[in-house]
Tab-separated table of C-alpha atoms in Angstrom:
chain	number	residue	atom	x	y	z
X	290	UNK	CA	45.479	-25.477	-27.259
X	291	UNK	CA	48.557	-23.361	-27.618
X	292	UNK	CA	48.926	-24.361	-30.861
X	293	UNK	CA	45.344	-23.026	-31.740
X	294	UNK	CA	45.160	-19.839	-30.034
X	295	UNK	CA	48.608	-19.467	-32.363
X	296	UNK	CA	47.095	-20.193	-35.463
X	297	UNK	CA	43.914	-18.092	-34.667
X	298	UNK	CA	46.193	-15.047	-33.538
X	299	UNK	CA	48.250	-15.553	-36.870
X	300	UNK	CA	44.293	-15.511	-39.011
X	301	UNK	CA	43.348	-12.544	-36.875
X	302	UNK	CA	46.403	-9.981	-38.203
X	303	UNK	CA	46.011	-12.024	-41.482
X	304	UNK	CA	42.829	-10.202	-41.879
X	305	UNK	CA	43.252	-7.265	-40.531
X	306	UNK	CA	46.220	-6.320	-42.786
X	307	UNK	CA	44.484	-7.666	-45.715
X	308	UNK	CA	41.586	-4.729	-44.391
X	309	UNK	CA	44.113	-2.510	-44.141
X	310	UNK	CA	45.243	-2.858	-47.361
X	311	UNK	CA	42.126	-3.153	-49.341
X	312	UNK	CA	41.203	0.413	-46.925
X	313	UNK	CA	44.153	1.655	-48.259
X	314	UNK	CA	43.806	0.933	-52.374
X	315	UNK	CA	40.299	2.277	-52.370
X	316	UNK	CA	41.640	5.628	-50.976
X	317	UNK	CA	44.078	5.543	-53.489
X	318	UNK	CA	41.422	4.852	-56.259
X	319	UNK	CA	39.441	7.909	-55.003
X	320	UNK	CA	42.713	9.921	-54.909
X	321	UNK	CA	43.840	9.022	-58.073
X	322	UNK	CA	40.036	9.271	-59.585
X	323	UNK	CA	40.046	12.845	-58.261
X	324	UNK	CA	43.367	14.009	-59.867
X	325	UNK	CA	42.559	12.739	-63.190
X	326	UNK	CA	39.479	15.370	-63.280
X	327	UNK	CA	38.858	17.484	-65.948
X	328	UNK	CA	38.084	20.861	-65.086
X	329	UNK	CA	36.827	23.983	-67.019
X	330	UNK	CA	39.549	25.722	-68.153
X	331	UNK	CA	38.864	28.846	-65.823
X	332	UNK	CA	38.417	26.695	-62.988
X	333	UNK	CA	41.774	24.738	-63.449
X	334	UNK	CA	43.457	27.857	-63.798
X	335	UNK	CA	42.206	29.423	-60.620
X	336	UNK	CA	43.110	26.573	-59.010
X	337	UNK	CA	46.807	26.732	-60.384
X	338	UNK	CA	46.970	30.542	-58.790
X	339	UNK	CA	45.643	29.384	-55.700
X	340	UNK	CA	48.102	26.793	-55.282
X	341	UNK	CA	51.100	29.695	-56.088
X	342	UNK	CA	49.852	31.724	-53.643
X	343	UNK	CA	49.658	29.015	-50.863
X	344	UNK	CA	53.189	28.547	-51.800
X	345	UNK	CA	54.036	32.138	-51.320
X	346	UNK	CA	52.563	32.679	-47.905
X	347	UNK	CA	54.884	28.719	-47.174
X	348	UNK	CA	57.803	30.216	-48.084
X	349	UNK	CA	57.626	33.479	-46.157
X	350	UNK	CA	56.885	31.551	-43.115
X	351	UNK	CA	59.408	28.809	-43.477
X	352	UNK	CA	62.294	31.445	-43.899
X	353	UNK	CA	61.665	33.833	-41.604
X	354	UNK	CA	58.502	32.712	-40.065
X	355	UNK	CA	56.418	36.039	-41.388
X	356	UNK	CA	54.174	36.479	-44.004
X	357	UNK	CA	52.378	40.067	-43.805
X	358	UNK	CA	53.367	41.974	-47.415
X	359	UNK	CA	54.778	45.010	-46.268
X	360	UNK	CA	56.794	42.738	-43.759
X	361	UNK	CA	58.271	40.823	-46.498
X	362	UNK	CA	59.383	44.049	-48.322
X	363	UNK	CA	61.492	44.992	-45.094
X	364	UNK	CA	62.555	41.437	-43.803
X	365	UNK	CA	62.976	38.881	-46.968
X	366	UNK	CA	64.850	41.609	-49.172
X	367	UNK	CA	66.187	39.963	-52.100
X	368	UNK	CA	64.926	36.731	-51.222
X	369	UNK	CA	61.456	38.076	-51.562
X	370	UNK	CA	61.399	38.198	-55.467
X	371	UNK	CA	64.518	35.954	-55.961
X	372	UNK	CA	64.667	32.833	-58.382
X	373	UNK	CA	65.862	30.641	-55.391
X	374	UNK	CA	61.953	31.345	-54.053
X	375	UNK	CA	60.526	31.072	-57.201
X	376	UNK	CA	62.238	27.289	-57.772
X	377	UNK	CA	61.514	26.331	-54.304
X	378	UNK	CA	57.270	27.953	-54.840
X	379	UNK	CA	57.593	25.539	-58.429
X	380	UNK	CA	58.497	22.602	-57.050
X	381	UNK	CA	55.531	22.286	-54.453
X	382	UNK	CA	53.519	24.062	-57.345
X	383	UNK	CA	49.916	21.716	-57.135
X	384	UNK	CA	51.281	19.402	-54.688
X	385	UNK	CA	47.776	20.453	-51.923
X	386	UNK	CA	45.313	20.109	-55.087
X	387	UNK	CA	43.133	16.944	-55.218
X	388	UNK	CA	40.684	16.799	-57.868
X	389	UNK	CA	42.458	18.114	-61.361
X	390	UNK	CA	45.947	17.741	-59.774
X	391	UNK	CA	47.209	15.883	-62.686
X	392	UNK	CA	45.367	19.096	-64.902
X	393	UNK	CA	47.047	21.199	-62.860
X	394	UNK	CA	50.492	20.133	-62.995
X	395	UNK	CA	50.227	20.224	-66.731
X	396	UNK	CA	48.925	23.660	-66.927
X	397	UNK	CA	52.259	24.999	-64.367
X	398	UNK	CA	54.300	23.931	-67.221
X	399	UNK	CA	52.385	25.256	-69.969
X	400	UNK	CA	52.242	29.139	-68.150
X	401	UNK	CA	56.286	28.555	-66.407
X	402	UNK	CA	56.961	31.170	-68.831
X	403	UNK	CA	54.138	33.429	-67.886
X	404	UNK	CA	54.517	32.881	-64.058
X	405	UNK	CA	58.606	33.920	-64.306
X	406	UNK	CA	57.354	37.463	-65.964
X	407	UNK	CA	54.522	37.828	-63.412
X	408	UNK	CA	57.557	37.013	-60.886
X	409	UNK	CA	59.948	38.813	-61.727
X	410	UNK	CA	58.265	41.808	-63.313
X	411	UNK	CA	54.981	42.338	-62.455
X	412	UNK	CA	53.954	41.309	-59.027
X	413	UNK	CA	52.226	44.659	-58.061
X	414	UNK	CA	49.398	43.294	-60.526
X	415	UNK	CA	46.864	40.358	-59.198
X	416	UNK	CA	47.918	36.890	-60.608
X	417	UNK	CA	44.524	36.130	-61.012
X	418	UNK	CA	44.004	38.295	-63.543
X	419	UNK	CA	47.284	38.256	-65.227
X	420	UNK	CA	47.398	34.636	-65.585
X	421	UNK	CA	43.397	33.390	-66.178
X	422	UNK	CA	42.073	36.858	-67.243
X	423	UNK	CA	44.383	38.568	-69.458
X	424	UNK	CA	46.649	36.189	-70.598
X	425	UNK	CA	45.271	32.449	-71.042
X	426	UNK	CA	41.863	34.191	-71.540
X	427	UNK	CA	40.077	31.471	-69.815
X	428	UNK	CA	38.355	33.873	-67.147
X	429	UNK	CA	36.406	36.770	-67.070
X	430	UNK	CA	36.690	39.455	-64.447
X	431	UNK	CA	33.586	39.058	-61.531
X	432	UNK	CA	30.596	39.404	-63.051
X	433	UNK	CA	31.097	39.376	-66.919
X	434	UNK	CA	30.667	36.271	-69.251
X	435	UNK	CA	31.396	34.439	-72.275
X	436	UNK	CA	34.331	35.142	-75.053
X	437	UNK	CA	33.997	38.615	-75.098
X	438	UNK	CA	33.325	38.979	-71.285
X	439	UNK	CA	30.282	41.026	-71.515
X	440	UNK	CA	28.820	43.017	-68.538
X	441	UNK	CA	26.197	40.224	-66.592
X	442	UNK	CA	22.589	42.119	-66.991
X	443	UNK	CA	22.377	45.053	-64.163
X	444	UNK	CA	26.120	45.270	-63.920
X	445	UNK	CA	27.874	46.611	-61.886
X	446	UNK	CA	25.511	47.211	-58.901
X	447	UNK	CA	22.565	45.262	-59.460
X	448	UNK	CA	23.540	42.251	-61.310
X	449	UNK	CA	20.228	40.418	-61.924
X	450	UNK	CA	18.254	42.250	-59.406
X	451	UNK	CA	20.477	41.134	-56.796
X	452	UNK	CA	18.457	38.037	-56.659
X	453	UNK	CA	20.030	35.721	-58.466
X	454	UNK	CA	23.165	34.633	-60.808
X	455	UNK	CA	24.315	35.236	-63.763
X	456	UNK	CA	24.446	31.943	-66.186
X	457	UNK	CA	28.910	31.905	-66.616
X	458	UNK	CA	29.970	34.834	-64.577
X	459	UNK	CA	33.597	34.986	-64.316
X	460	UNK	CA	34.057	32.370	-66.887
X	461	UNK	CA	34.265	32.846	-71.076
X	462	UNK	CA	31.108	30.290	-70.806
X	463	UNK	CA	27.614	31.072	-70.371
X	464	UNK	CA	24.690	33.128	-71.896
X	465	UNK	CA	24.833	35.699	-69.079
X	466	UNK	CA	21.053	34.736	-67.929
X	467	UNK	CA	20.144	35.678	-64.638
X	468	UNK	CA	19.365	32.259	-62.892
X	469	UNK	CA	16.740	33.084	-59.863
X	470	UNK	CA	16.901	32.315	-56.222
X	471	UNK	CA	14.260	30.651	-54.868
X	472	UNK	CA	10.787	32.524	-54.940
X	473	UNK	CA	11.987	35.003	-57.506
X	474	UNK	CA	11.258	35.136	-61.626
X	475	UNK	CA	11.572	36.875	-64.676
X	476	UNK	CA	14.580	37.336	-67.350
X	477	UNK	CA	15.886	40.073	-64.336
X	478	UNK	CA	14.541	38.172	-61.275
X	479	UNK	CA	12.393	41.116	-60.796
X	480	UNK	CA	9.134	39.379	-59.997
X	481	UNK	CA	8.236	37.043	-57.599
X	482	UNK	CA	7.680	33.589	-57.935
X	483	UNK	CA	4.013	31.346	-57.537
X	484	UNK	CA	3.712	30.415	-54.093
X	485	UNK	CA	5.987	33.437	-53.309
X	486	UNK	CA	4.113	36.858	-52.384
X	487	UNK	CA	6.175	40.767	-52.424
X	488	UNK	CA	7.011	41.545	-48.995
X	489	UNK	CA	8.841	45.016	-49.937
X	490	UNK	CA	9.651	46.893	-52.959
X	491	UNK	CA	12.099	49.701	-53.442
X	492	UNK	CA	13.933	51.352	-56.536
X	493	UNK	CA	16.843	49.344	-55.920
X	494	UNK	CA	15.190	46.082	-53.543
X	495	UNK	CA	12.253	43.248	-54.384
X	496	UNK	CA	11.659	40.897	-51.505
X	497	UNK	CA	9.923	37.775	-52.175
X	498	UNK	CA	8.477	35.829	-49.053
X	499	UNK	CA	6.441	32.365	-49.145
X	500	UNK	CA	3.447	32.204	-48.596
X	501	UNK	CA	1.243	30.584	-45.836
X	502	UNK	CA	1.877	26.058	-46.266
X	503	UNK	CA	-2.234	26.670	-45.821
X	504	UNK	CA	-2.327	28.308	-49.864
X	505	UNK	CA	-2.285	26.292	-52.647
X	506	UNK	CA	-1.189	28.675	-55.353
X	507	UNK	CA	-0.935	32.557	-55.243
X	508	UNK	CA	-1.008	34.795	-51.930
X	509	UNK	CA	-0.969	38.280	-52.004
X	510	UNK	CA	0.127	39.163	-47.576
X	511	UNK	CA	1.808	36.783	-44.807
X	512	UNK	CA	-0.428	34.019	-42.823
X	513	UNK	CA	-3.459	32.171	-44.060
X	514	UNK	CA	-5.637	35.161	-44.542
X	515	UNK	CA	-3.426	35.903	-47.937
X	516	UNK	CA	-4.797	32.780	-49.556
X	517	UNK	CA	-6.520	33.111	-52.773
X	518	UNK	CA	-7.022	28.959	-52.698
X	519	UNK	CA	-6.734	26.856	-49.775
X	520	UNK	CA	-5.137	23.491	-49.917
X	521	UNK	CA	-7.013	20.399	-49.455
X	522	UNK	CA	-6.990	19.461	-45.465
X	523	UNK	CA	-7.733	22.980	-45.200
X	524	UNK	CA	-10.912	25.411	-45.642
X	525	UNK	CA	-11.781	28.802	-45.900
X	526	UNK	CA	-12.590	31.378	-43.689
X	527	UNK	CA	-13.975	34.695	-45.078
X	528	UNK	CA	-12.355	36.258	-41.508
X	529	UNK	CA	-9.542	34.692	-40.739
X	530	UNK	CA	-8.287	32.594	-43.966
X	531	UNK	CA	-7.496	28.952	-44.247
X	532	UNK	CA	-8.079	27.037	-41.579
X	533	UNK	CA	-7.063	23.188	-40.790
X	534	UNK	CA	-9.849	21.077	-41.304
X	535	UNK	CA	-9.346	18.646	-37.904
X	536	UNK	CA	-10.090	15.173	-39.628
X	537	UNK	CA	-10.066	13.203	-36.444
X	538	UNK	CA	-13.117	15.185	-35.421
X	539	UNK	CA	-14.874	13.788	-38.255
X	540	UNK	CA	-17.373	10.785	-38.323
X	541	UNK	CA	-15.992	8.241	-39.168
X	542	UNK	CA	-12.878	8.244	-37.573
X	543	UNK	CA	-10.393	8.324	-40.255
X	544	UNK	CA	-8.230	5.425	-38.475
X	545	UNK	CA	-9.115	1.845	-38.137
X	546	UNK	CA	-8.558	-0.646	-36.245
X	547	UNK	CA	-6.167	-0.754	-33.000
X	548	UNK	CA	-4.991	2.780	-33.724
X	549	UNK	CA	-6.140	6.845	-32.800
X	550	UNK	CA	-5.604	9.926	-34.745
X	551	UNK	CA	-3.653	12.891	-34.696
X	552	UNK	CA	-4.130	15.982	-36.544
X	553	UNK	CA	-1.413	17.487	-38.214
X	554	UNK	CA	-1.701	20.626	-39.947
X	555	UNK	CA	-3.543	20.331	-43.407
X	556	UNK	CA	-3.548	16.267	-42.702
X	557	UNK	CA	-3.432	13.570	-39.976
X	558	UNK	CA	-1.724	10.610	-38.758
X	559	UNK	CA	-2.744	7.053	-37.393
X	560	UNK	CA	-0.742	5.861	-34.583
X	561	UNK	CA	-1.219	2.218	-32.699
X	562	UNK	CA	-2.965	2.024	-29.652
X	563	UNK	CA	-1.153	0.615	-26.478
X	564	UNK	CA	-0.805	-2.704	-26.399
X	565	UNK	CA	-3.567	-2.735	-23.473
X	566	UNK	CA	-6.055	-1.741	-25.703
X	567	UNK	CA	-8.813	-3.258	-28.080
X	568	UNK	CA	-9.519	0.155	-29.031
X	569	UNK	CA	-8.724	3.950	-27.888
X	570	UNK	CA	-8.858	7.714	-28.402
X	571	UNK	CA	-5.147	8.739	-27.429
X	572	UNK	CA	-1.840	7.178	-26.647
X	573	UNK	CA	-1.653	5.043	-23.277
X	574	UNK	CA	-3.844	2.164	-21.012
X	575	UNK	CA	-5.135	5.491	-19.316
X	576	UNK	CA	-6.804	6.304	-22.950
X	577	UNK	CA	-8.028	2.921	-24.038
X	578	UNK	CA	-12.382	2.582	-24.923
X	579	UNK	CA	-11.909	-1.237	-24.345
X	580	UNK	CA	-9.078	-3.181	-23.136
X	581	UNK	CA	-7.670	-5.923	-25.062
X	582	UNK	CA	-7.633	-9.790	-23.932
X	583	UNK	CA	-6.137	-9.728	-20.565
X	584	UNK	CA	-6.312	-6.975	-19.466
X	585	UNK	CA	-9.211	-5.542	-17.075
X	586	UNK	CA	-10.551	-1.724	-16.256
X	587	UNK	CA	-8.883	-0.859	-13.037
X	588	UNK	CA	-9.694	3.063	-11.634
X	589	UNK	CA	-9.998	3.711	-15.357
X	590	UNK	CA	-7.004	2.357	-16.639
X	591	UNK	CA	-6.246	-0.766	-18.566
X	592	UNK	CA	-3.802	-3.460	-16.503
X	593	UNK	CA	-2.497	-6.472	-17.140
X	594	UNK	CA	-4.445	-9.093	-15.138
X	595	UNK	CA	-1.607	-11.087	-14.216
X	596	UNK	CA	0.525	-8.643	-13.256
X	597	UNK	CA	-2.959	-7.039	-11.074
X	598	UNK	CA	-2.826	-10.377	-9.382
X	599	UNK	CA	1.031	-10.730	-8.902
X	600	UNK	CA	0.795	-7.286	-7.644
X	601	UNK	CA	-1.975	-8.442	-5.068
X	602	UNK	CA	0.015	-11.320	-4.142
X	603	UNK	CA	3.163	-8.985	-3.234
X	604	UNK	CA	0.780	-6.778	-0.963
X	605	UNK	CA	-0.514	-9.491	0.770
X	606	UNK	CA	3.161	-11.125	1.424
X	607	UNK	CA	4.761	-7.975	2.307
X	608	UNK	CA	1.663	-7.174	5.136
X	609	UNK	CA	2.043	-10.688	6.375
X	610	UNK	CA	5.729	-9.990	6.517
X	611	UNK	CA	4.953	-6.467	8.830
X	612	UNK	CA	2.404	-9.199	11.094
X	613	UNK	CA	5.141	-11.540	11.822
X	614	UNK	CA	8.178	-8.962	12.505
X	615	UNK	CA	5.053	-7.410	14.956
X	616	UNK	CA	4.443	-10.521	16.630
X	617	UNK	CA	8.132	-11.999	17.122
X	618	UNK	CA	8.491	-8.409	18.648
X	619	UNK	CA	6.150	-9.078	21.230
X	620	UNK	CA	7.192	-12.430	21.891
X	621	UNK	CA	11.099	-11.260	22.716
X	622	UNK	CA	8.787	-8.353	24.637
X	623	UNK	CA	8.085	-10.811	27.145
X	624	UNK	CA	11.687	-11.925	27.697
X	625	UNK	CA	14.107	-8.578	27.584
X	626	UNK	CA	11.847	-5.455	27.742
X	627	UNK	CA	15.404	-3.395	26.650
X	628	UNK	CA	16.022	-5.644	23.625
X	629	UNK	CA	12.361	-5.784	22.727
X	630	UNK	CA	12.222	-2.025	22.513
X	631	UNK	CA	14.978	-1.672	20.154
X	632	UNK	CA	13.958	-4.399	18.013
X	633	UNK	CA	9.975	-2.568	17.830
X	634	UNK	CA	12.033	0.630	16.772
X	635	UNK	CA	13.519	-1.147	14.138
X	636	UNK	CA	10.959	-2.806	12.767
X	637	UNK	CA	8.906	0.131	12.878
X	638	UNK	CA	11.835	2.013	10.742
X	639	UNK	CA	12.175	-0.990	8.370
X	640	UNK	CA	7.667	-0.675	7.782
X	641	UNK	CA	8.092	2.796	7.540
X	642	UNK	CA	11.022	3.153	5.142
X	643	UNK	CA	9.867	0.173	2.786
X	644	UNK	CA	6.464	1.880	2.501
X	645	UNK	CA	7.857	5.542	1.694
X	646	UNK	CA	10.009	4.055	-1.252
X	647	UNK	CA	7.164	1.582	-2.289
X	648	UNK	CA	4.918	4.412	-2.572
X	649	UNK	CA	7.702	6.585	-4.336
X	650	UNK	CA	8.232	3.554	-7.192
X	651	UNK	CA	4.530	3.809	-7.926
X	652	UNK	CA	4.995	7.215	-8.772
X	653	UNK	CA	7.982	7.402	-10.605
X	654	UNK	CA	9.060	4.304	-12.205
X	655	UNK	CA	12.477	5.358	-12.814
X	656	UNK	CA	12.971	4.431	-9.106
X	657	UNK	CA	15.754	2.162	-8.859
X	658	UNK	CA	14.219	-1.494	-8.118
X	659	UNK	CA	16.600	-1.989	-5.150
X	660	UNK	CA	14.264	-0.159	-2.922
X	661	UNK	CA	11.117	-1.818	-4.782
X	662	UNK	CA	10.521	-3.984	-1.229
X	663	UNK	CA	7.397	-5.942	-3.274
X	664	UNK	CA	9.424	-7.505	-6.020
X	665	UNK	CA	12.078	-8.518	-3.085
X	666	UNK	CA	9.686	-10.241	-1.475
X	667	UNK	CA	7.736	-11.685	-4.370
X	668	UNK	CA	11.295	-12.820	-5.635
């Protein structure tokens, strides 16, 4: 026995470790998937700067736990443009990039030249631009695209109507078209879109809100009443627009068998019947138009016949029971008045008590079934 719960111990961490491990090597797949990425050139390279300037804001706090600019000026002195900072930024250069790490260690020592002039001679100018703008020339400044960087259409304040994108902004790629948001159109984004009606104009401001889930196609106001077309599941009104057409109202009854409809806006749904029923118009026993085999109409409501009867059978036992604790009261009655009248108290305690929490478990069944006196009797 000993023996076995050994071996089965020693299988146990067998697999586990053998989890572990195979948890382990798929991580480092994705890890190593992710750092051989290609990236657009722009993108690697803003990546690369980002990565220098996380190293910056490391190194002010590890030496003299700071990190606000002006700060730095008064506290690092030397150290704040020194090589010793530089070589100790360089050599975590990348090291918090996942996917294009490998890209991006390749592209530190292509610009190391470029990053010790920015460094040492020209830190008062964003390294952004410096390094992806105007020197590698894989960027374009916010809002310009393609190899000559060329102004994105409504530059500088109202770059594609201010409702959408320009196609390659910031990058050397791209056509510079404006790419819409949702519910706007048009070369500019200056128009709205079908299913889309204008909420507001201005000079400088469209707004574009959807229409009513009533309209099938065009609207020209909010609600249903802006509806040129109404979907199907709904119908027009000439006062108050489209209106849901309430299919469970109509004759047939869109659901057969054991199941009762729903309306839904524009559509319906078919849901099953309780299990009590044959048929029925809503969801319960209480809704049922015929109960199902075995079960029987009781004050409008479909029970199960077996648990009617059980349920008549607990009644009965549990009256009985009051009857006998009555009469064995009476009979000690005759012997020791005192005793008798304590015992008469009791009972009539224990009566009154198991009927208050019977009749409370009939009205909410969440009553815990400790105090359900039937079923402890029926039991």
């Amino acid at each position: 026995m000993v023996l076995y719960l050994i071996l089965l111990l020693l299988l146990t961490e067998i697999i586990i470790i053998g989890y572990g491990q195979d948890v382990n090597l798929e991580k480092s797949r994705v890890h190593n998937a992710a750092h051989v990425v290609r990236l657009p050139p722009c993108q690697a390279c803003k990546f690369l700067v980002d990565s220098f300037k996380k190293e910056m804001e490391r190194t002010a706090r590890g030496k003299f736990e700071g990190g606000d600019a002006a700060w730095e000026e008064e506290r690092l002195g030397s150290y704040s443009h020194s090589e010793v900072r530089l070589v100790e930024i360089q050599e975590k250069l990348c090291s918090s990039v996942e996917r294009g790490k490998d890209q991006c260690h390749a592209l530190a020592e292509e610009v190391e030249q470029d990053l010790d002039e920015w460094w040492f001679n020209k830190q008062g100018e964003d390294l952004h631009k410096y390094l992806c703008i105007d020197t590698l020339k894989s960027c374009c400044p916010d809002n310009h695209y393609g190899a000559d960087c060329k102004p994105c259409p409504g530059f500088p304040g109202n770059v594609c109507n201010k409702s959408g994108k320009c196609k390659g902004a910031g990058t050397r790629k791209g056509n510079g078209k404006c790419i819409c948001d949702a519910g706007y159109e048009g070369d500019f984004c200056n128009s709205c879109a079908a299913a889309y009606y204008e909420s507001y104009r201005d000079e400088q401001k469209l707004l574009c809100s959807p229409c009513h889930l009533s309209c099938q196609g065009p609207c020209n106001q909010a609600g249903p009443k802006g509806c040129s077309v109404c979907k199907p599941g709904w119908f027009m009104d000439t006062e108050k627009g489209c209106l849901d057409v309430n299919e469970c109202f109509m004759n047939p009854n869109p659901c057969k068998g054991k199941k009762f409809c729903v309306n839904n806006d524009g559509s319906y749904t078919c849901l099953a019947c309780d299990k009590a029923c044959e048929s029925c118009e809503g969801d319960g026993p209480d809704m049922c138009t015929g109960c199902a085999q075995g079960y029987s109409l009781q004050d409008n409501v479909c029970v199960d016949e077996r648990e009617y009867g059980r349920e008549s059978h607990v009644s009965i036992t549990r009256y009985l029971t009051y009857a006998g604790l009555c009469i064995a009261t009476c009979i000690i009655f005759q012997k020791n008045t005192f005793i008798a009248s304590l015992i008469g108290l009791s009972v009539a305690l224990y009566i009154s008590v198991s009927e208050y929490f019977l009749s409370s478990s009939e009205k909410n069944s969440s009553l815990h079934p400790a105090f359900d006196v039937g079923k402890l009797f029926s039991s």
